[in-house]
Coordinates of N, CA and C in Angstrom, one line a residue:
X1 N 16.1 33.6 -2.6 CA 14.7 33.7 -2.9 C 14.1 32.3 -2.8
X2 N 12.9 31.9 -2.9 CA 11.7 31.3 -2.7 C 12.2 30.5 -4.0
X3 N 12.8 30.8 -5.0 CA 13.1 29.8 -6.4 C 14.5 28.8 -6.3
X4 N 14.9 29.8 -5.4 CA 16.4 29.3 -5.3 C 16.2 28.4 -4.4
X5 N 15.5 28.2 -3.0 CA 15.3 27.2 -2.3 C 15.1 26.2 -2.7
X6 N 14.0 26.6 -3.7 CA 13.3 25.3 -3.9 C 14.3 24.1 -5.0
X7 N 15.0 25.2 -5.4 CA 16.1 24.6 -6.8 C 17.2 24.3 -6.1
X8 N 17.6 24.6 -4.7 CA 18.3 23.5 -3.5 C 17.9 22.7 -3.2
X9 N 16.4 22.5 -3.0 CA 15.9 21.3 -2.0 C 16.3 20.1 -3.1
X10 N 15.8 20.5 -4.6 CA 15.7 20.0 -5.3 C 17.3 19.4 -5.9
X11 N 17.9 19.6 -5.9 CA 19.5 18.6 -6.1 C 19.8 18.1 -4.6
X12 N 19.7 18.7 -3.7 CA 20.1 17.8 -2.7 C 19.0 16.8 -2.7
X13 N 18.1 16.4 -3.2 CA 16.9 15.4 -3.3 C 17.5 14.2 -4.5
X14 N 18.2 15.2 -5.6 CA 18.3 14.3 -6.5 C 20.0 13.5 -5.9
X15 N 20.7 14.7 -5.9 CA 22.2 13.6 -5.0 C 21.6 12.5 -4.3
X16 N 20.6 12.9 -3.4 CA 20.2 11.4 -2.5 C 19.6 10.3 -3.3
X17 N 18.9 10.3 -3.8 CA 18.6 9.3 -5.1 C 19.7 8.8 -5.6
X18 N 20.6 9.9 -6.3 CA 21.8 9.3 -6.7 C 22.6 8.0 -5.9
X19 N 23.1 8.8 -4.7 CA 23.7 8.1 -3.5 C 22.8 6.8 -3.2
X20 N 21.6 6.4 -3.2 CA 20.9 5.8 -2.7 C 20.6 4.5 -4.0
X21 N 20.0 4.8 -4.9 CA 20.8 4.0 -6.6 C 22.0 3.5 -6.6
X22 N 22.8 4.2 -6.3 CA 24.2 3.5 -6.8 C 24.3 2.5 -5.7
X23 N 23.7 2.3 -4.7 CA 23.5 1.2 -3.2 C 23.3 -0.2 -3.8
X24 N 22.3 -0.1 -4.7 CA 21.5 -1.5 -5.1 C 22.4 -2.0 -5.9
X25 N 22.3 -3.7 -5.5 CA 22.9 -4.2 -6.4 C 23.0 -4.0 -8.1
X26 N 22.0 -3.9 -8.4 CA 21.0 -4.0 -9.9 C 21.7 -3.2 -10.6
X27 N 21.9 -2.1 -9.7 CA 22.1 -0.7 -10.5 C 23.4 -0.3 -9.9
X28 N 24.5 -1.0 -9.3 CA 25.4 -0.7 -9.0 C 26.7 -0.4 -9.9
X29 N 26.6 -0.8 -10.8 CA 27.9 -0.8 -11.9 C 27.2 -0.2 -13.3
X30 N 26.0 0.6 -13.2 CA 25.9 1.4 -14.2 C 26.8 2.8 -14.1
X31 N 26.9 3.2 -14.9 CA 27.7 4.7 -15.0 C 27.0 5.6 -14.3
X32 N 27.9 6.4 -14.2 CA 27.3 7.5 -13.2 C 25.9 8.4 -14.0
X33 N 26.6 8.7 -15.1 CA 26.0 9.6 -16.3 C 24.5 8.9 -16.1
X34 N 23.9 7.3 -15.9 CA 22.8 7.1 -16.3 C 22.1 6.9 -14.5
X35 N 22.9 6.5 -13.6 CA 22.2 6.7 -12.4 C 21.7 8.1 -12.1
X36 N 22.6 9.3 -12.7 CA 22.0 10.3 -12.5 C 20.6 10.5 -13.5
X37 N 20.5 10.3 -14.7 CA 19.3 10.1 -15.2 C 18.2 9.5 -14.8
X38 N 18.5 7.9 -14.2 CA 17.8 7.4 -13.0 C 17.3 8.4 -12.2
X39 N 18.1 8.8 -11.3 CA 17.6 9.6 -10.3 C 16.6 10.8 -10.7
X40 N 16.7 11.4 -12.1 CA 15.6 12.4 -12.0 C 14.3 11.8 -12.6
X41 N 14.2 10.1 -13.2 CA 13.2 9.9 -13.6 C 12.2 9.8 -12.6
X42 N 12.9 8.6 -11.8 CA 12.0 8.1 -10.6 C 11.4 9.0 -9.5
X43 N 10.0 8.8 -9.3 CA 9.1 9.4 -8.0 C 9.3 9.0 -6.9
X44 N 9.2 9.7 -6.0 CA 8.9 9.5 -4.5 C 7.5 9.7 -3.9
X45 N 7.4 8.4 -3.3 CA 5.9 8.1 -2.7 C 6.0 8.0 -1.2
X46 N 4.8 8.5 -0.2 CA 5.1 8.0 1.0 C 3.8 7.2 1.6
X47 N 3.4 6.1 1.9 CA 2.5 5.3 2.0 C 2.3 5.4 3.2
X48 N 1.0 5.3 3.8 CA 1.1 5.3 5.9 C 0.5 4.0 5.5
X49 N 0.8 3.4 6.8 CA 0.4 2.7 7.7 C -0.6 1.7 7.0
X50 N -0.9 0.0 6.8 CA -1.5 -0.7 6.6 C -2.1 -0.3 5.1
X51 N -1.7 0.5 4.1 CA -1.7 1.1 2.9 C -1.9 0.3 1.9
X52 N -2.5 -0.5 0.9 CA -2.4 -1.2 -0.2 C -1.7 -1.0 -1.2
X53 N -0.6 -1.4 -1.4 CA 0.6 -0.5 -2.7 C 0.4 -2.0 -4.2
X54 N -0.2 -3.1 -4.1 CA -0.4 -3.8 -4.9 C -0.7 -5.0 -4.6
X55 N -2.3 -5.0 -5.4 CA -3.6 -6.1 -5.2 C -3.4 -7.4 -5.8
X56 N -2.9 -8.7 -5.2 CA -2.9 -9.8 -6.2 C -4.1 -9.8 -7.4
X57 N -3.4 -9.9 -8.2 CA -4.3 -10.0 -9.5 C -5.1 -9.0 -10.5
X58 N -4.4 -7.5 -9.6 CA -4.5 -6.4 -10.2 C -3.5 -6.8 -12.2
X59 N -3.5 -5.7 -12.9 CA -2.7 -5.0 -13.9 C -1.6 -4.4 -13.4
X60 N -0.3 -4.9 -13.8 CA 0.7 -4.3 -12.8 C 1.3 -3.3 -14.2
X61 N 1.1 -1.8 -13.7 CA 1.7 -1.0 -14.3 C 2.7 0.1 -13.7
X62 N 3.6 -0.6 -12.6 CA 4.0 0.4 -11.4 C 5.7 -0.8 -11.4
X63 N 6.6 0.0 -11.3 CA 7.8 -0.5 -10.5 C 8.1 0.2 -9.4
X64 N 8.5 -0.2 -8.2 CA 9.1 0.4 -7.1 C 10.5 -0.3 -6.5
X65 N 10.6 0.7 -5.6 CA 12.0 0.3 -5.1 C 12.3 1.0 -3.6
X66 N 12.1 -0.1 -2.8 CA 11.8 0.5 -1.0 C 13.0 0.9 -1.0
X67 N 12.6 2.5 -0.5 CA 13.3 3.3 0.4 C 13.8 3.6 1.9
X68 N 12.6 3.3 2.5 CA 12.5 2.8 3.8 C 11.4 1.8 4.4
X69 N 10.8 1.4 5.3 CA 9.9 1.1 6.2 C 9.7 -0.9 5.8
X70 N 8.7 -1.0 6.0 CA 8.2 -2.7 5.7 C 6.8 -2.9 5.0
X71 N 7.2 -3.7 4.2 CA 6.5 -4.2 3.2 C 5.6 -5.4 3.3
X72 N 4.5 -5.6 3.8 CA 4.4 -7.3 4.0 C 3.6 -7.9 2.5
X73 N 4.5 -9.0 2.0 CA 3.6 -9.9 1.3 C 2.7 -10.8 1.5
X74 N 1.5 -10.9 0.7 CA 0.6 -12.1 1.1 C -0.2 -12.5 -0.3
X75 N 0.0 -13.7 -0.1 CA -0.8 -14.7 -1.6 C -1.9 -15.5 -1.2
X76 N -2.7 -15.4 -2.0 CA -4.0 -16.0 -2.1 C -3.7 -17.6 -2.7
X77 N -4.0 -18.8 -2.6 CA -3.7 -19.8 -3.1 C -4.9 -20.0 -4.5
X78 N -6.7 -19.9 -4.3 CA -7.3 -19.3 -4.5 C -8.6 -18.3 -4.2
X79 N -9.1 -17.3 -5.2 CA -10.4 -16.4 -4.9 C -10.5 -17.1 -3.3
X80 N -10.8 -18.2 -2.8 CA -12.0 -18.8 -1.8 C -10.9 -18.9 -0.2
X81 N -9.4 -18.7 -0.6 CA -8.2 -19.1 0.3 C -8.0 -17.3 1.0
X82 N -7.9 -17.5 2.3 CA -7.1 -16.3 3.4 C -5.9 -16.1 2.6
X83 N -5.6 -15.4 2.7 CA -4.3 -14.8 2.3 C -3.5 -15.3 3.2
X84 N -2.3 -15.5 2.5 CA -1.3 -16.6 3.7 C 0.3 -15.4 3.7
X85 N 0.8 -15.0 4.8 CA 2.0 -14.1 4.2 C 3.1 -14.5 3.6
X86 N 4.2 -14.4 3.2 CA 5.0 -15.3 2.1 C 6.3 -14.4 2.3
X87 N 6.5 -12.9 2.5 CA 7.4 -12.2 2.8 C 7.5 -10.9 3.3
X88 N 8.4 -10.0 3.9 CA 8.1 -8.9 4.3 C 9.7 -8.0 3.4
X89 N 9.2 -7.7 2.9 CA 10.2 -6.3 1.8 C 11.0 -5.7 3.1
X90 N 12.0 -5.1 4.0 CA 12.6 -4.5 4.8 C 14.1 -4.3 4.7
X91 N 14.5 -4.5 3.7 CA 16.2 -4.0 3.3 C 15.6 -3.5 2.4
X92 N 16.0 -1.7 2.4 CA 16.3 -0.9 1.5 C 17.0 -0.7 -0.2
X93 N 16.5 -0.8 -0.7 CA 17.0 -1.2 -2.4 C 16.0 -1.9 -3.0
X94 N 15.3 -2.8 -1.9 CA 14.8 -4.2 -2.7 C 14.1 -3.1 -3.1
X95 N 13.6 -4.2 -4.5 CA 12.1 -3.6 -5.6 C 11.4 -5.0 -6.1
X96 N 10.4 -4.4 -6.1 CA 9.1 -5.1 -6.4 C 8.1 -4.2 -7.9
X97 N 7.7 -5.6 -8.2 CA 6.4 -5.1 -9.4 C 7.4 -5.0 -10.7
X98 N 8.4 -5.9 -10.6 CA 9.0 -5.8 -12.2 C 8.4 -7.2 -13.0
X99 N 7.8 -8.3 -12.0 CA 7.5 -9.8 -12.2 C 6.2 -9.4 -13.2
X100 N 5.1 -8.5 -13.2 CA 4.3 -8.2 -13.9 C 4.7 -7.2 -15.4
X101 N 5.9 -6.3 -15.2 CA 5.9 -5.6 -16.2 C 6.7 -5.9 -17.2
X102 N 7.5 -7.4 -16.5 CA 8.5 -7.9 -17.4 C 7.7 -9.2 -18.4
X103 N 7.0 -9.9 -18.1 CA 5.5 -11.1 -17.8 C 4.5 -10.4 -18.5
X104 N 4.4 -8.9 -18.3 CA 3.0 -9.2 -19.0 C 1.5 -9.7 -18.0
X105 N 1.9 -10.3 -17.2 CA 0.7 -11.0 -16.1 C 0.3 -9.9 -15.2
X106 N -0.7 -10.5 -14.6 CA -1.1 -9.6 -13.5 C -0.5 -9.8 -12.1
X107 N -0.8 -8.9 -11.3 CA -0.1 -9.4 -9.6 C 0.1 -10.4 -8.9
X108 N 1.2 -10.8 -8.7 CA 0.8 -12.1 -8.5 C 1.0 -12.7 -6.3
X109 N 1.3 -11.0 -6.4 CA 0.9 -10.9 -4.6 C -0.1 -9.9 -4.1
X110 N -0.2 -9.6 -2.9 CA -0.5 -8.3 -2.2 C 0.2 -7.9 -1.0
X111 N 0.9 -6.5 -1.6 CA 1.6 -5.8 -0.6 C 1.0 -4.6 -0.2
X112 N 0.9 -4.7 1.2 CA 0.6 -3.9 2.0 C 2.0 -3.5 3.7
X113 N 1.4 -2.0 3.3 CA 2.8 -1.2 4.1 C 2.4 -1.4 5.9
X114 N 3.6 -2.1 6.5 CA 3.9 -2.0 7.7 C 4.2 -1.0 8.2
X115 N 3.3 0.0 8.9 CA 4.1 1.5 9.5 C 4.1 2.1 8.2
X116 N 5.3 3.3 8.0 CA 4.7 4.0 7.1 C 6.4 4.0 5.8
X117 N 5.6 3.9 5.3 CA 7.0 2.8 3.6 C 6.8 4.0 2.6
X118 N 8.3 4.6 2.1 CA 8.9 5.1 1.2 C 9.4 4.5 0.5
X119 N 8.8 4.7 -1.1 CA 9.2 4.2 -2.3 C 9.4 5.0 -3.6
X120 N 10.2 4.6 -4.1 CA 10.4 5.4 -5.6 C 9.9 4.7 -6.6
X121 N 9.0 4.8 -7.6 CA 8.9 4.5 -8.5 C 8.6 4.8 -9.8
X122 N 8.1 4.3 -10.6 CA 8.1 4.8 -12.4 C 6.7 3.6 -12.8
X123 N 6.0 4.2 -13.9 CA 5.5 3.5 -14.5 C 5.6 2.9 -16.0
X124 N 5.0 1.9 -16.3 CA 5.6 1.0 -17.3 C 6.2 2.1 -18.8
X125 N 5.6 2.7 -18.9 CA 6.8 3.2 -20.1 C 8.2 3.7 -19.7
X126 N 7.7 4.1 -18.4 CA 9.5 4.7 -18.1 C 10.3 3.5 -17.9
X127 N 10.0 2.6 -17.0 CA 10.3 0.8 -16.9 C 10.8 0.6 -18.5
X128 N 10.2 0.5 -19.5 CA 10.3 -0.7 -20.9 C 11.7 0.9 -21.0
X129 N 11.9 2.0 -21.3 CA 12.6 3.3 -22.0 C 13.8 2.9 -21.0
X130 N 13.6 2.9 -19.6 CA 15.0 3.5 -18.9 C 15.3 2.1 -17.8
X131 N 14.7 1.0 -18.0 CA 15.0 0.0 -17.2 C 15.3 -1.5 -18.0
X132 N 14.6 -1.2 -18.5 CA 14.3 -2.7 -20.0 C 16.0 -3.2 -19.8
X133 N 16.9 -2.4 -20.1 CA 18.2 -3.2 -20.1 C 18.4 -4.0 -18.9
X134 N 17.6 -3.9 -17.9 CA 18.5 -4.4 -16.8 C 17.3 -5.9 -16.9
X135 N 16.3 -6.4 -17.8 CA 15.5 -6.8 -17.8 C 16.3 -8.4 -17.5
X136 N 16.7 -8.8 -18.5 CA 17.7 -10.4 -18.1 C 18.0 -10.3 -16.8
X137 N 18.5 -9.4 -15.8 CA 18.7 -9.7 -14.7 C 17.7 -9.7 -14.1
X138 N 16.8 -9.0 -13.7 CA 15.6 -9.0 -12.8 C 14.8 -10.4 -13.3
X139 N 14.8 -11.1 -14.5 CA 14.2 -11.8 -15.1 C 14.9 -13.5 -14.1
X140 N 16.1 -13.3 -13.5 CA 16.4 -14.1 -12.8 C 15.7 -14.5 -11.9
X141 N 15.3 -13.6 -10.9 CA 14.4 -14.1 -9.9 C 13.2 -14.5 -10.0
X142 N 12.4 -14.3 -11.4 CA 11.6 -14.7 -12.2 C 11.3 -16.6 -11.2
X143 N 12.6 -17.0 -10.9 CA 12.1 -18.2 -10.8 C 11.8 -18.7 -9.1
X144 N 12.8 -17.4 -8.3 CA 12.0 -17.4 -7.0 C 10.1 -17.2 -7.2
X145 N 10.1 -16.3 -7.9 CA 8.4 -16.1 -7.8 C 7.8 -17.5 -8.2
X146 N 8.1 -18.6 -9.0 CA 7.7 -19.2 -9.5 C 7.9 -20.4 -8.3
X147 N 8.8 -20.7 -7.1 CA 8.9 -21.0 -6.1 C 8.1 -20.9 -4.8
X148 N 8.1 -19.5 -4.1 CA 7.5 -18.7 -2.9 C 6.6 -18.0 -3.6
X149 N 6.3 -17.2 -4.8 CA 5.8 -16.3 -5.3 C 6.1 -15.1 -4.6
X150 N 7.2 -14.6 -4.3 CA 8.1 -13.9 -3.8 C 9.3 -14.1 -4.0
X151 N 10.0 -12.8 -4.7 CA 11.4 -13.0 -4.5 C 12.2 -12.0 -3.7
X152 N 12.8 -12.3 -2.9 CA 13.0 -11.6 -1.3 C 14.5 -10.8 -1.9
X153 N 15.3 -9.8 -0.7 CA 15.9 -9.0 -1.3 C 17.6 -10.4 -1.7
X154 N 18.1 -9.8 -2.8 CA 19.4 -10.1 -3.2 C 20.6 -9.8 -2.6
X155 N 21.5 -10.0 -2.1 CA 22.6 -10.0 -1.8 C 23.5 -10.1 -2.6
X156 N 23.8 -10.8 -3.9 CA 24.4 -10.7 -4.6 C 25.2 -9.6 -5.4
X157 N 26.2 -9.4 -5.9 CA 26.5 -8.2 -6.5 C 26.1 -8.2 -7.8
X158 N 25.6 -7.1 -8.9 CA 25.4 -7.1 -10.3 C 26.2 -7.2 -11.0
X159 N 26.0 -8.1 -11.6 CA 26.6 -8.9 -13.0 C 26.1 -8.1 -14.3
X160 N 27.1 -7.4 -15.0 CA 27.0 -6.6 -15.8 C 27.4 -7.3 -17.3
X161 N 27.4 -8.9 -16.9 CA 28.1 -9.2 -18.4 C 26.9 -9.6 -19.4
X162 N 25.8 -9.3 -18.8 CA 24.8 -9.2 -19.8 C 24.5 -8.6 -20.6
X163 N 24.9 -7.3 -20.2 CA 24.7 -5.9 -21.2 C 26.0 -5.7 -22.0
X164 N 25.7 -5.5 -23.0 CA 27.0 -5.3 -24.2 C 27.3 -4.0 -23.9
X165 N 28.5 -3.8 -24.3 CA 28.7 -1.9 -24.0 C 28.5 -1.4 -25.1
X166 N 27.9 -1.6 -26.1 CA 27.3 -0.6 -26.4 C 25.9 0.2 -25.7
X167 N 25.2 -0.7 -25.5 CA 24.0 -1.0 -24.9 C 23.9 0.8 -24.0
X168 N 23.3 1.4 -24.5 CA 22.6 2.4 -23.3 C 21.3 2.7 -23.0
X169 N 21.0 2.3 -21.2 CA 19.6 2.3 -21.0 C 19.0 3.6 -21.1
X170 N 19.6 4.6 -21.0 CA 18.4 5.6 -20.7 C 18.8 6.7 -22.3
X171 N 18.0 7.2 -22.2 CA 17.8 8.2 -23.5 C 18.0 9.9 -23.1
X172 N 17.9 10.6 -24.3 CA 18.5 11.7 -23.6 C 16.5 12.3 -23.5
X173 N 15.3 11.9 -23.8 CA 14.3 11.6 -24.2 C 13.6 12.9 -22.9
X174 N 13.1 13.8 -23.0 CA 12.4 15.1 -22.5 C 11.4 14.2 -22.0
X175 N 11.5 14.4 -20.3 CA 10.9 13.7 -19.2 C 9.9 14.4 -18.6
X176 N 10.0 15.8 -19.6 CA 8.6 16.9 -18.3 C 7.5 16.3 -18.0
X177 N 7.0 16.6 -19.7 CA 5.6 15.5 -19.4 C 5.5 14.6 -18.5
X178 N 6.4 13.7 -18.4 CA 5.9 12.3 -17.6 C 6.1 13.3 -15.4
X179 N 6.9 14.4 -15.7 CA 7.1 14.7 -14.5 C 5.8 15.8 -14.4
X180 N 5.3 15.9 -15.1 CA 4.1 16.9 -14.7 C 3.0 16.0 -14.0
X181 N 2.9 14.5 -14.6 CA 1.4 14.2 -14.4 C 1.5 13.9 -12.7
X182 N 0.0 13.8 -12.3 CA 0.0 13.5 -10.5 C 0.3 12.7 -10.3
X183 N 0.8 12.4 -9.2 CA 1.1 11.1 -8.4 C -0.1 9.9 -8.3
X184 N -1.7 10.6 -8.1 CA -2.1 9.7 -7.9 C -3.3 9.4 -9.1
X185 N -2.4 10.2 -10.6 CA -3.0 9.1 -11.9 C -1.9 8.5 -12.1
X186 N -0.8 8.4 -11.6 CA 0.2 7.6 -12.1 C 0.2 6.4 -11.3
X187 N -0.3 6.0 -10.2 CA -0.5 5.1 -9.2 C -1.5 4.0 -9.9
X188 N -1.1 2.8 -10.4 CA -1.9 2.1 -10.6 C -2.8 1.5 -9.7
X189 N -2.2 1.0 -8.7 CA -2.8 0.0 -7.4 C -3.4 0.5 -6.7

């Protein structure tokens, strides 16, 4: 039936997320149990072509995490300055927009999609509920931005010795709500 399809498309959607999560460094040595919670929080967006996904100096209320395509960055020096480019997002995993939600500040680039960029992401309460633990780490590159005002993708593997084991990021916390609302009032940028 037409319910059952849709309740297939729908786990083979979330395995991929899964499979595709456990990729990233960040999130590589969490347990299975919360990558799959991961996977049903996070949205899928698909941006075309030359798309504005975040305005320097916007309110950053959005995390993402490229799925596919290219990302270009570009910083204003100031209001009166061209936009100069600084980086292009194109390995799969990187994420962007945690420098504002972890800060508190506003954007402090603008990215706009090369061709057409798949991304997953969540907005700041699901960030501070189901990501907040991984905050110390992401808070590392904190000082590339403060460098390039970009911090380009990692290589490194995740260092898990920041989190105590007790520590668990995600909650068992009823997600409908946040899965009901539309894509494009959850879109800050």
């Amino acid at each position: 039936t037409f319910r059952k399809t849709l309740k297939d498309v729908e786990k083979r959607k979330q395995k991929a997320f899964q499979l595709f999560l456990s990729s990233i460094p960040i999130f590589e040595n969490l347990e299975k149990s919360k990558i799959v919670r991961l996977a049903d929080i996070l949205e899928e967006v698909i941006y075309p072509d030359k798309h504005l996904i975040v305005q320097q100096g916007s309110i950053g209320n959005t995390f993402f995490i490229l799925r596919s395509g290219t990302v270009k960055v570009t910083k204003r020096k100031d209001d009166q300055s061209e936009p100069v480019e600084v980086h292009r997002y194109t390995v799969p995993g990187s994420y962007f927009g945690e420098r504002a939600l972890l800060t508190g500040e506003t954007r402090a680039a603008t990215l706009t999609c090369v061709g057409p960029v798949s991304c997953l992401f969540c907005d700041r309460p699901t960030f501070e509920e189901y990501l907040w633990c991984l905050a110390d780490k992401m808070k590392t590159r904190l000082v590339d931005y403060e460098h390039d005002g970009v911090a380009g993708p990692k290589t490194e593997k995740f260092d898990p010795t920041f989190v105590e084991s007790d520590v668990f990021c995600f909650s068992d916390h009823d997600t409908s709500e946040f899965s009901d609302m539309s894509q494009s009032s959850r879109l800050d940028e």
